[in-house]
Amino acid sequence: MPEMPEVETVRRGLAPLVESALIRKPLLYYPGAVKHPSAGEFTRGLDGQKIAGTGRKGKYLLFYLGAGDTLVVHLGMTGALVAGFPSDPELGGGKHLRAVFPLDNDCTLYFSDPRKFGKLWLLKKEETLDCLYRLGPDWWEEATPLLLEEKLAGRKKSRLKPLLLDQSFLSGLGNIYVDESLYRAGLHPERRTGTLTAEEVDKLYRAVRNTLREGLDSGGTSTQNYRNARGEPGNFQDKLSVYRREGYRCRRCGAVIERCVVAGRGTYCCPSCQPIA
DNA sequence: TTCGTCCTGGTA
DNA sequence: TACCAGGACGAA
């Protein structure tokens, strides 16, 4: 599932391949992926636009266009944005191909998404996207120990896991990196934030940052469909401590990793390293 | 704050 | 054949 390390890995891979290129006659195989404006306006509006640069906020990928417009892409759970040459039979996503963006540098951008949770927007210069506007500071680009402390002070009754999944709190974390971060911090997913000591808040901050850094260094996590800009999987799944390791031994203490459901999401933790306290 | 919904491939 | 995975959003 694309979270911040996966989305950022895709962005870094795509940037040198797409920057300064012109989009030529995009094709939309699944119009439902376009959330704004209409599918027709989307393809017409992109045609001929130059990709001036790339960006990311939380799990949203941003392509800054020459006219001041922005192409916004959310990969959902299974989306992949792969750049390559049309002659490569491995590319294109097969039957799950949702959109194709041919570029004038002979490269083509393929958007495939088996479960159709991915979304596309084309924003005019003067338009803002509600969901982008509501995003909290990015965990990687903007979070600081002081900021986390301040934000937690306003949410003392929240449970840790649902709060960390809330993109309006701080953005970029999803189910995998929340579970892994809480394990590293030695904190139970259902701990109330108001019960955290200053030392635990600091541990949490460092755990999230270190987990994200390692995820980035490994090129992301590929438990299912995630692929980078060149269609290759990441390696972080081999380094996971708790996620999807139910029944296996904790590498630190030997206790059996448990699975429960928190905030409607499969949640993994070590009952010994992460006491409910 | 929590739950249901969207969606389909993979698994039991 | 039924159910589960889950990011984001809207309803309760």
PDB file of C-alpha atoms (C1' of nucleotides) in Angstrom:
ATOM      1  CA  MET A   1       0.000   0.000   0.000  1.00  0.00           C
ATOM      2  CA  PRO A   2       1.535   3.285  -0.984  1.00  0.00           C
ATOM      3  CA  GLU A   3       2.332   5.382   2.061  1.00  0.00           C
ATOM      4  CA  MET A   4       4.828   8.228   2.244  1.00  0.00           C
ATOM      5  CA  PRO A   5       8.009   6.171   1.468  1.00  0.00           C
ATOM      6  CA  GLU A   6       6.333   4.492  -1.502  1.00  0.00           C
ATOM      7  CA  VAL A   7       4.860   7.710  -2.901  1.00  0.00           C
ATOM      8  CA  GLU A   8       8.146   9.560  -2.422  1.00  0.00           C
ATOM      9  CA  THR A   9      10.068   6.703  -4.078  1.00  0.00           C
ATOM     10  CA  VAL A  10       7.734   6.923  -7.072  1.00  0.00           C
ATOM     11  CA  ARG A  11       8.162  10.700  -7.221  1.00  0.00           C
ATOM     12  CA  ARG A  12      11.961  10.504  -7.119  1.00  0.00           C
ATOM     13  CA  GLY A  13      11.964   7.859  -9.814  1.00  0.00           C
ATOM     14  CA  LEU A  14       9.590   9.734 -12.086  1.00  0.00           C
ATOM     15  CA  ALA A  15      11.045  13.219 -11.716  1.00  0.00           C
ATOM     16  CA  PRO A  16      14.027  12.871 -14.086  1.00  0.00           C
ATOM     17  CA  LEU A  17      11.924  10.988 -16.645  1.00  0.00           C
ATOM     18  CA  VAL A  18       8.982  13.381 -16.865  1.00  0.00           C
ATOM     19  CA  GLU A  19      10.248  16.837 -15.988  1.00  0.00           C
ATOM     20  CA  SER A  20      10.232  19.258 -18.926  1.00  0.00           C
ATOM     21  CA  ALA A  21       8.250  16.795 -21.057  1.00  0.00           C
ATOM     22  CA  LEU A  22       4.944  17.638 -22.752  1.00  0.00           C
ATOM     23  CA  ILE A  23       1.877  15.472 -22.219  1.00  0.00           C
ATOM     24  CA  ARG A  24       0.393  14.386 -25.568  1.00  0.00           C
ATOM     25  CA  LYS A  25      -3.222  13.193 -25.827  1.00  0.00           C
ATOM     26  CA  PRO A  26      -3.759  11.331 -22.557  1.00  0.00           C
ATOM     27  CA  LEU A  27      -5.962   8.231 -22.641  1.00  0.00           C
ATOM     28  CA  LEU A  28      -8.470   7.384 -19.953  1.00  0.00           C
ATOM     29  CA  TYR A  29      -9.578   3.757 -19.672  1.00  0.00           C
ATOM     30  CA  TYR A  30     -11.398   4.208 -16.371  1.00  0.00           C
ATOM     31  CA  PRO A  31     -13.039   7.660 -16.266  1.00  0.00           C
ATOM     32  CA  GLY A  32     -14.211   6.999 -12.706  1.00  0.00           C
ATOM     33  CA  ALA A  33     -10.656   7.579 -11.518  1.00  0.00           C
ATOM     34  CA  VAL A  34     -10.974  11.269 -12.332  1.00  0.00           C
ATOM     35  CA  LYS A  35     -12.516  13.166  -9.435  1.00  0.00           C
ATOM     36  CA  HIS A  36     -12.198  16.646 -10.886  1.00  0.00           C
ATOM     37  CA  PRO A  37     -13.066  18.120 -13.331  1.00  0.00           C
ATOM     38  CA  SER A  38     -15.047  15.888 -15.746  1.00  0.00           C
ATOM     39  CA  ALA A  39     -13.165  13.093 -17.495  1.00  0.00           C
ATOM     40  CA  GLY A  40     -13.365  14.979 -20.789  1.00  0.00           C
ATOM     41  CA  GLU A  41     -12.082  18.231 -19.330  1.00  0.00           C
ATOM     42  CA  PHE A  42      -9.332  16.288 -17.588  1.00  0.00           C
ATOM     43  CA  THR A  43      -7.880  14.779 -20.755  1.00  0.00           C
ATOM     44  CA  ARG A  44      -8.406  17.951 -22.803  1.00  0.00           C
ATOM     45  CA  GLY A  45      -6.890  20.076 -20.053  1.00  0.00           C
ATOM     46  CA  LEU A  46      -3.755  17.942 -19.830  1.00  0.00           C
ATOM     47  CA  ASP A  47      -3.125  17.669 -23.544  1.00  0.00           C
ATOM     48  CA  GLY A  48      -0.125  19.754 -24.532  1.00  0.00           C
ATOM     49  CA  GLN A  49       0.816  20.752 -20.981  1.00  0.00           C
ATOM     50  CA  LYS A  50       4.426  20.744 -19.897  1.00  0.00           C
ATOM     51  CA  ILE A  51       5.414  18.981 -16.668  1.00  0.00           C
ATOM     52  CA  ALA A  52       7.442  21.676 -14.934  1.00  0.00           C
ATOM     53  CA  GLY A  53       8.164  19.787 -11.739  1.00  0.00           C
ATOM     54  CA  THR A  54       6.992  17.200  -9.222  1.00  0.00           C
ATOM     55  CA  GLY A  55       5.999  17.329  -5.583  1.00  0.00           C
ATOM     56  CA  ARG A  56       4.327  15.374  -2.834  1.00  0.00           C
ATOM     57  CA  LYS A  57       2.159  16.139   0.158  1.00  0.00           C
ATOM     58  CA  GLY A  58       1.283  13.253   2.436  1.00  0.00           C
ATOM     59  CA  LYS A  59       0.349  10.426   0.072  1.00  0.00           C
ATOM     60  CA  TYR A  60      -0.569  12.744  -2.806  1.00  0.00           C
ATOM     61  CA  LEU A  61       1.698  13.018  -5.835  1.00  0.00           C
ATOM     62  CA  LEU A  62       1.805  16.416  -7.507  1.00  0.00           C
ATOM     63  CA  PHE A  63       2.816  17.277 -11.054  1.00  0.00           C
ATOM     64  CA  TYR A  64       3.227  21.005 -11.515  1.00  0.00           C
ATOM     65  CA  LEU A  65       2.251  21.989 -15.027  1.00  0.00           C
ATOM     66  CA  GLY A  66       3.506  24.799 -17.174  1.00  0.00           C
ATOM     67  CA  ALA A  67       0.231  26.719 -17.186  1.00  0.00           C
ATOM     68  CA  GLY A  68       0.195  26.832 -13.377  1.00  0.00           C
ATOM     69  CA  ASP A  69      -2.229  23.909 -13.182  1.00  0.00           C
ATOM     70  CA  THR A  70      -1.502  20.810 -11.094  1.00  0.00           C
ATOM     71  CA  LEU A  71      -2.086  17.149 -11.865  1.00  0.00           C
ATOM     72  CA  VAL A  72      -2.773  15.419  -8.556  1.00  0.00           C
ATOM     73  CA  VAL A  73      -2.500  11.629  -8.232  1.00  0.00           C
ATOM     74  CA  HIS A  74      -3.438   9.479  -5.246  1.00  0.00           C
ATOM     75  CA  LEU A  75      -2.411   5.847  -5.671  1.00  0.00           C
ATOM     76  CA  GLY A  76      -5.042   4.528  -3.266  1.00  0.00           C
ATOM     77  CA  MET A  77      -4.133   1.021  -2.160  1.00  0.00           C
ATOM     78  CA  THR A  78      -2.997  -0.620  -5.347  1.00  0.00           C
ATOM     79  CA  GLY A  79      -2.211   2.164  -7.763  1.00  0.00           C
ATOM     80  CA  ALA A  80       1.086   2.277  -9.653  1.00  0.00           C
ATOM     81  CA  LEU A  81       2.508   5.045 -11.776  1.00  0.00           C
ATOM     82  CA  VAL A  82       5.199   3.630 -14.011  1.00  0.00           C
ATOM     83  CA  ALA A  83       7.229   5.404 -16.659  1.00  0.00           C
ATOM     84  CA  GLY A  84       8.641   3.527 -19.605  1.00  0.00           C
ATOM     85  CA  PHE A  85       8.626   3.031 -23.308  1.00  0.00           C
ATOM     86  CA  PRO A  86       5.538   1.736 -25.092  1.00  0.00           C
ATOM     87  CA  SER A  87       7.550  -1.053 -26.655  1.00  0.00           C
ATOM     88  CA  ASP A  88       8.198  -2.622 -23.266  1.00  0.00           C
ATOM     89  CA  PRO A  89       5.579  -5.392 -22.862  1.00  0.00           C
ATOM     90  CA  GLU A  90       6.094  -5.506 -19.097  1.00  0.00           C
ATOM     91  CA  LEU A  91       4.737  -1.999 -18.733  1.00  0.00           C
ATOM     92  CA  GLY A  92       1.216  -0.782 -18.981  1.00  0.00           C
ATOM     93  CA  GLY A  93      -0.461  -2.698 -16.167  1.00  0.00           C
ATOM     94  CA  GLY A  94      -2.345  -5.053 -18.475  1.00  0.00           C
ATOM     95  CA  LYS A  95      -6.058  -5.260 -17.774  1.00  0.00           C
ATOM     96  CA  HIS A  96      -5.789  -2.903 -14.800  1.00  0.00           C
ATOM     97  CA  LEU A  97      -4.525  -0.024 -16.862  1.00  0.00           C
ATOM     98  CA  ARG A  98      -6.628   3.046 -15.981  1.00  0.00           C
ATOM     99  CA  ALA A  99      -4.860   5.902 -17.754  1.00  0.00           C
ATOM    100  CA  VAL A 100      -1.933   6.534 -20.086  1.00  0.00           C
ATOM    101  CA  PHE A 101      -0.017   9.791 -20.394  1.00  0.00           C
ATOM    102  CA  PRO A 102       2.212   9.738 -23.490  1.00  0.00           C
ATOM    103  CA  LEU A 103       5.064  12.240 -23.301  1.00  0.00           C
ATOM    104  CA  ASP A 104       6.902  13.968 -26.113  1.00  0.00           C
ATOM    105  CA  ASN A 105      10.271  12.579 -24.945  1.00  0.00           C
ATOM    106  CA  ASP A 106       9.303   9.052 -26.079  1.00  0.00           C
ATOM    107  CA  CYS A 107       8.563   8.087 -22.479  1.00  0.00           C
ATOM    108  CA  THR A 108       5.009   7.180 -21.424  1.00  0.00           C
ATOM    109  CA  LEU A 109       3.440   7.340 -17.995  1.00  0.00           C
ATOM    110  CA  TYR A 110       1.145   4.387 -17.190  1.00  0.00           C
ATOM    111  CA  PHE A 111      -1.359   4.511 -14.351  1.00  0.00           C
ATOM    112  CA  SER A 112      -2.621   1.068 -13.370  1.00  0.00           C
ATOM    113  CA  ASP A 113      -4.783   0.253 -10.372  1.00  0.00           C
ATOM    114  CA  PRO A 114      -6.458  -3.152  -9.813  1.00  0.00           C
ATOM    115  CA  ARG A 115      -8.807  -2.042  -7.030  1.00  0.00           C
ATOM    116  CA  LYS A 116      -9.709   1.338  -8.463  1.00  0.00           C
ATOM    117  CA  PHE A 117      -9.059   3.215  -5.229  1.00  0.00           C
ATOM    118  CA  GLY A 118      -6.629   5.539  -6.971  1.00  0.00           C
ATOM    119  CA  LYS A 119      -7.785   9.040  -7.860  1.00  0.00           C
ATOM    120  CA  LEU A 120      -6.811  11.751 -10.332  1.00  0.00           C
ATOM    121  CA  TRP A 121      -7.462  15.489 -10.281  1.00  0.00           C
ATOM    122  CA  LEU A 122      -6.548  18.340 -12.584  1.00  0.00           C
ATOM    123  CA  LEU A 123      -6.518  21.598 -10.683  1.00  0.00           C
ATOM    124  CA  LYS A 124      -6.561  24.963 -12.383  1.00  0.00           C
ATOM    125  CA  LYS A 125      -4.136  27.536 -11.096  1.00  0.00           C
ATOM    126  CA  GLU A 126      -6.749  29.179  -8.912  1.00  0.00           C
ATOM    127  CA  GLU A 127      -8.347  25.949  -7.638  1.00  0.00           C
ATOM    128  CA  THR A 128      -7.578  24.226  -4.355  1.00  0.00           C
ATOM    129  CA  LEU A 129      -8.341  20.665  -3.424  1.00  0.00           C
ATOM    130  CA  ASP A 130     -10.246  20.200  -0.178  1.00  0.00           C
ATOM    131  CA  CYS A 131      -8.485  16.986   0.714  1.00  0.00           C
ATOM    132  CA  LEU A 132      -5.074  18.593   0.118  1.00  0.00           C
ATOM    133  CA  TYR A 133      -6.038  21.679   2.026  1.00  0.00           C
ATOM    134  CA  ARG A 134      -7.118  19.577   5.004  1.00  0.00           C
ATOM    135  CA  LEU A 135      -3.894  17.572   5.170  1.00  0.00           C
ATOM    136  CA  GLY A 136      -1.822  18.039   8.280  1.00  0.00           C
ATOM    137  CA  PRO A 137       1.920  18.783   8.072  1.00  0.00           C
ATOM    138  CA  ASP A 138       3.904  16.136   6.212  1.00  0.00           C
ATOM    139  CA  TRP A 139       5.662  13.677   8.524  1.00  0.00           C
ATOM    140  CA  TRP A 140       8.811  13.743   6.441  1.00  0.00           C
ATOM    141  CA  GLU A 141       9.077  17.347   5.261  1.00  0.00           C
ATOM    142  CA  GLU A 142       7.512  19.307   8.081  1.00  0.00           C
ATOM    143  CA  ALA A 143       7.259  17.365  11.349  1.00  0.00           C
ATOM    144  CA  THR A 144       9.484  18.345  14.277  1.00  0.00           C
ATOM    145  CA  PRO A 145       9.561  17.080  17.880  1.00  0.00           C
ATOM    146  CA  LEU A 146       8.034  20.347  19.053  1.00  0.00           C
ATOM    147  CA  LEU A 147       5.266  20.211  16.435  1.00  0.00           C
ATOM    148  CA  LEU A 148       4.342  16.660  17.452  1.00  0.00           C
ATOM    149  CA  GLU A 149       4.268  17.689  21.094  1.00  0.00           C
ATOM    150  CA  GLU A 150       2.017  20.641  20.330  1.00  0.00           C
ATOM    151  CA  LYS A 151      -0.349  18.658  18.143  1.00  0.00           C
ATOM    152  CA  LEU A 152      -0.620  15.853  20.711  1.00  0.00           C
ATOM    153  CA  ALA A 153      -1.472  18.392  23.399  1.00  0.00           C
ATOM    154  CA  GLY A 154      -4.668  19.147  21.526  1.00  0.00           C
ATOM    155  CA  ARG A 155      -5.687  15.496  21.193  1.00  0.00           C
ATOM    156  CA  LYS A 156      -5.172  14.043  24.665  1.00  0.00           C
ATOM    157  CA  LYS A 157      -8.056  11.568  24.545  1.00  0.00           C
ATOM    158  CA  SER A 158      -7.241  10.006  21.174  1.00  0.00           C
ATOM    159  CA  ARG A 159      -5.857   6.528  20.792  1.00  0.00           C
ATOM    160  CA  LEU A 160      -2.455   6.475  19.143  1.00  0.00           C
ATOM    161  CA  LYS A 161      -3.180   4.374  16.074  1.00  0.00           C
ATOM    162  CA  PRO A 162      -6.341   6.099  14.818  1.00  0.00           C
ATOM    163  CA  LEU A 163      -4.675   9.462  15.412  1.00  0.00           C
ATOM    164  CA  LEU A 164      -1.546   8.520  13.463  1.00  0.00           C
ATOM    165  CA  LEU A 165      -3.711   7.271  10.578  1.00  0.00           C
ATOM    166  CA  ASP A 166      -5.589  10.584  10.533  1.00  0.00           C
ATOM    167  CA  GLN A 167      -4.075  12.560   7.647  1.00  0.00           C
ATOM    168  CA  SER A 168      -5.397  15.843   9.015  1.00  0.00           C
ATOM    169  CA  PHE A 169      -3.250  15.339  12.129  1.00  0.00           C
ATOM    170  CA  LEU A 170       0.049  14.670  10.381  1.00  0.00           C
ATOM    171  CA  SER A 171       0.167  13.268   6.869  1.00  0.00           C
ATOM    172  CA  GLY A 172       1.986  10.425   5.181  1.00  0.00           C
ATOM    173  CA  LEU A 173       1.534   7.433   7.492  1.00  0.00           C
ATOM    174  CA  GLY A 174      -0.660   4.440   6.661  1.00  0.00           C
ATOM    175  CA  ASN A 175      -1.338   1.107   8.289  1.00  0.00           C
ATOM    176  CA  ILE A 176       2.077  -0.475   7.786  1.00  0.00           C
ATOM    177  CA  TYR A 177       4.270   2.388   8.945  1.00  0.00           C
ATOM    178  CA  VAL A 178       2.011   3.166  11.920  1.00  0.00           C
ATOM    179  CA  ASP A 179       2.293  -0.401  13.232  1.00  0.00           C
ATOM    180  CA  GLU A 180       6.036  -0.520  12.627  1.00  0.00           C
ATOM    181  CA  SER A 181       6.605   2.877  14.226  1.00  0.00           C
ATOM    182  CA  LEU A 182       4.569   2.054  17.326  1.00  0.00           C
ATOM    183  CA  TYR A 183       6.508  -1.194  17.735  1.00  0.00           C
ATOM    184  CA  ARG A 184       9.813   0.668  17.545  1.00  0.00           C
ATOM    185  CA  ALA A 185       8.564   3.213  20.054  1.00  0.00           C
ATOM    186  CA  GLY A 186       7.375   0.450  22.396  1.00  0.00           C
ATOM    187  CA  LEU A 187       3.879   1.940  22.462  1.00  0.00           C
ATOM    188  CA  HIS A 188       0.569   0.087  22.287  1.00  0.00           C
ATOM    189  CA  PRO A 189      -1.707   1.150  19.377  1.00  0.00           C
ATOM    190  CA  GLU A 190      -4.574   1.848  21.791  1.00  0.00           C
ATOM    191  CA  ARG A 191      -2.633   3.973  24.265  1.00  0.00           C
ATOM    192  CA  ARG A 192      -4.358   7.292  24.952  1.00  0.00           C
ATOM    193  CA  THR A 193      -2.089  10.103  23.884  1.00  0.00           C
ATOM    194  CA  GLY A 194      -2.749  11.984  27.118  1.00  0.00           C
ATOM    195  CA  THR A 195      -0.974   9.228  29.069  1.00  0.00           C
ATOM    196  CA  LEU A 196       2.303   9.601  27.150  1.00  0.00           C
ATOM    197  CA  THR A 197       5.332  10.938  29.004  1.00  0.00           C
ATOM    198  CA  ALA A 198       7.598  13.513  27.347  1.00  0.00           C
ATOM    199  CA  GLU A 199      10.142  10.756  26.863  1.00  0.00           C
ATOM    200  CA  GLU A 200       7.566   8.560  25.108  1.00  0.00           C
ATOM    201  CA  VAL A 201       6.532  11.402  22.789  1.00  0.00           C
ATOM    202  CA  ASP A 202      10.162  11.841  21.842  1.00  0.00           C
ATOM    203  CA  LYS A 203      10.491   8.082  21.291  1.00  0.00           C
ATOM    204  CA  LEU A 204       7.417   8.147  19.066  1.00  0.00           C
ATOM    205  CA  TYR A 205       8.790  10.991  16.965  1.00  0.00           C
ATOM    206  CA  ARG A 206      12.125   9.291  16.470  1.00  0.00           C
ATOM    207  CA  ALA A 207      10.477   5.919  15.771  1.00  0.00           C
ATOM    208  CA  VAL A 208       8.258   7.343  13.027  1.00  0.00           C
ATOM    209  CA  ARG A 209      11.118   9.253  11.419  1.00  0.00           C
ATOM    210  CA  ASN A 210      13.485   6.283  11.535  1.00  0.00           C
ATOM    211  CA  THR A 211      10.851   3.913  10.160  1.00  0.00           C
ATOM    212  CA  LEU A 212      10.091   6.278   7.291  1.00  0.00           C
ATOM    213  CA  ARG A 213      13.792   6.753   6.579  1.00  0.00           C
ATOM    214  CA  GLU A 214      14.380   3.008   6.432  1.00  0.00           C
ATOM    215  CA  GLY A 215      11.305   2.573   4.250  1.00  0.00           C
ATOM    216  CA  LEU A 216      12.675   5.188   1.869  1.00  0.00           C
ATOM    217  CA  ASP A 217      16.152   3.656   1.910  1.00  0.00           C
ATOM    218  CA  SER A 218      14.610   0.274   1.040  1.00  0.00           C
ATOM    219  CA  GLY A 219      12.601   1.740  -1.822  1.00  0.00           C
ATOM    220  CA  GLY A 220       9.270   1.177  -0.059  1.00  0.00           C
ATOM    221  CA  THR A 221       7.219  -1.830   1.018  1.00  0.00           C
ATOM    222  CA  SER A 222       5.794  -4.285  -1.524  1.00  0.00           C
ATOM    223  CA  THR A 223       3.426  -6.613   0.298  1.00  0.00           C
ATOM    224  CA  GLN A 224       0.975  -6.593  -2.596  1.00  0.00           C
ATOM    225  CA  ASN A 225       0.973  -4.395  -5.646  1.00  0.00           C
ATOM    226  CA  TYR A 226       3.330  -1.550  -4.903  1.00  0.00           C
ATOM    227  CA  ARG A 227       5.834  -0.836  -7.663  1.00  0.00           C
ATOM    228  CA  ASN A 228       8.153   2.129  -8.119  1.00  0.00           C
ATOM    229  CA  ALA A 229       8.402   4.405 -11.154  1.00  0.00           C
ATOM    230  CA  ARG A 230      10.216   1.695 -13.106  1.00  0.00           C
ATOM    231  CA  GLY A 231       7.847  -1.102 -12.150  1.00  0.00           C
ATOM    232  CA  GLU A 232      10.174  -2.622  -9.563  1.00  0.00           C
ATOM    233  CA  PRO A 233       9.120  -3.725  -6.032  1.00  0.00           C
ATOM    234  CA  GLY A 234      10.626  -2.306  -2.833  1.00  0.00           C
ATOM    235  CA  ASN A 235      12.452  -4.225  -0.110  1.00  0.00           C
ATOM    236  CA  PHE A 236      11.070  -2.939   3.186  1.00  0.00           C
ATOM    237  CA  GLN A 237       8.682  -5.903   3.519  1.00  0.00           C
ATOM    238  CA  ASP A 238      11.740  -8.017   4.411  1.00  0.00           C
ATOM    239  CA  LYS A 239      12.522  -5.699   7.309  1.00  0.00           C
ATOM    240  CA  LEU A 240       9.079  -5.462   8.903  1.00  0.00           C
ATOM    241  CA  SER A 241       9.026  -6.223  12.627  1.00  0.00           C
ATOM    242  CA  VAL A 242       5.312  -6.728  13.280  1.00  0.00           C
ATOM    243  CA  TYR A 243       3.160  -5.976  10.226  1.00  0.00           C
ATOM    244  CA  ARG A 244       1.600  -9.226   8.948  1.00  0.00           C
ATOM    245  CA  ARG A 245       3.822 -11.236  11.315  1.00  0.00           C
ATOM    246  CA  GLU A 246       1.017 -12.638  13.467  1.00  0.00           C
ATOM    247  CA  GLY A 247       2.148 -15.839  15.202  1.00  0.00           C
ATOM    248  CA  TYR A 248       5.829 -15.209  14.566  1.00  0.00           C
ATOM    249  CA  ARG A 249       8.314 -14.406  17.330  1.00  0.00           C
ATOM    250  CA  CYS A 250       9.256 -10.838  18.172  1.00  0.00           C
ATOM    251  CA  ARG A 251      12.844 -10.354  17.046  1.00  0.00           C
ATOM    252  CA  ARG A 252      13.602  -8.341  20.154  1.00  0.00           C
ATOM    253  CA  CYS A 253      12.024 -10.352  22.992  1.00  0.00           C
ATOM    254  CA  GLY A 254      10.765 -13.629  21.507  1.00  0.00           C
ATOM    255  CA  ALA A 255       7.089 -13.076  22.417  1.00  0.00           C
ATOM    256  CA  VAL A 256       4.477 -14.053  19.822  1.00  0.00           C
ATOM    257  CA  ILE A 257       3.284 -11.164  17.640  1.00  0.00           C
ATOM    258  CA  GLU A 258      -0.459 -10.584  17.986  1.00  0.00           C
ATOM    259  CA  ARG A 259      -3.093  -9.255  15.598  1.00  0.00           C
ATOM    260  CA  CYS A 260      -6.111  -7.239  16.622  1.00  0.00           C
ATOM    261  CA  VAL A 261      -8.412  -4.715  14.956  1.00  0.00           C
ATOM    262  CA  VAL A 262      -8.041  -1.030  15.800  1.00  0.00           C
ATOM    263  CA  ALA A 263      -9.904   1.669  13.915  1.00  0.00           C
ATOM    264  CA  GLY A 264     -11.227  -1.073  11.650  1.00  0.00           C
ATOM    265  CA  ARG A 265      -7.709  -1.922  10.484  1.00  0.00           C
ATOM    266  CA  GLY A 266      -5.663  -5.055  10.958  1.00  0.00           C
ATOM    267  CA  THR A 267      -3.165  -4.135  13.659  1.00  0.00           C
ATOM    268  CA  TYR A 268      -0.032  -5.997  14.683  1.00  0.00           C
ATOM    269  CA  CYS A 269       1.961  -5.558  17.867  1.00  0.00           C
ATOM    270  CA  CYS A 270       4.234  -7.326  20.333  1.00  0.00           C
ATOM    271  CA  PRO A 271       2.345  -7.811  23.612  1.00  0.00           C
ATOM    272  CA  SER A 272       5.572  -7.723  25.572  1.00  0.00           C
ATOM    273  CA  CYS A 273       7.405  -4.795  23.913  1.00  0.00           C
ATOM    274  CA  GLN A 274       4.193  -2.758  23.588  1.00  0.00           C
ATOM    275  CA  PRO A 275       2.316  -3.166  26.887  1.00  0.00           C
ATOM    276  CA  ILE A 276      -1.145  -1.595  26.948  1.00  0.00           C
ATOM    277  CA  ALA A 277      -0.177   0.201  30.183  1.00  0.00           C
TER     278      ALA A 277
ATOM    279  C1'  DT B   1     -15.186   9.374  17.186  1.00  0.00           C
ATOM    280  C1'  DT B   2     -16.606   5.338  14.840  1.00  0.00           C
ATOM    281  C1'  DC B   3     -18.515   2.909  11.074  1.00  0.00           C
ATOM    282  C1'  DG B   4     -19.887   1.897   6.351  1.00  0.00           C
ATOM    283  C1'  DT B   5     -18.720   2.483   1.588  1.00  0.00           C
ATOM    284  C1'  DC B   6     -16.119   2.096  -2.473  1.00  0.00           C
ATOM    285  C1'  DC B   7     -13.515  -1.973  -5.307  1.00  0.00           C
ATOM    286  C1'  DT B   8     -11.415  -6.458  -6.868  1.00  0.00           C
ATOM    287  C1'  DG B   9      -7.732 -10.000  -6.369  1.00  0.00           C
ATOM    288  C1'  DG B  10      -6.301 -13.415  -3.466  1.00  0.00           C
ATOM    289  C1'  DT B  11      -7.121 -16.821   0.000  1.00  0.00           C
ATOM    290  C1'  DA B  12      -9.554 -19.998   3.119  1.00  0.00           C
TER     291       DA B  12
ATOM    292  C1'  DT C   1     -18.303 -19.333  -2.331  1.00  0.00           C
ATOM    293  C1'  DA C   2     -17.474 -16.011   1.126  1.00  0.00           C
ATOM    294  C1'  DC C   3     -14.627 -12.986   3.085  1.00  0.00           C
ATOM    295  C1'  DC C   4     -10.700 -10.005   3.827  1.00  0.00           C
ATOM    296  C1'  DA C   5      -7.328  -6.340   2.666  1.00  0.00           C
ATOM    297  C1'  DG C   6      -7.461  -0.786   3.490  1.00  0.00           C
ATOM    298  C1'  DG C   7      -7.083   5.124   2.189  1.00  0.00           C
ATOM    299  C1'  DA C   8     -10.240   8.563   2.318  1.00  0.00           C
ATOM    300  C1'  DC C   9     -14.595  10.393   2.998  1.00  0.00           C
ATOM    301  C1'  DG C  10     -19.270  11.059   4.504  1.00  0.00           C
ATOM    302  C1'  DA C  11     -22.846   9.758   7.699  1.00  0.00           C
ATOM    303  C1'  DA C  12     -24.320   8.575  12.266  1.00  0.00           C
TER     304       DA C  12
END
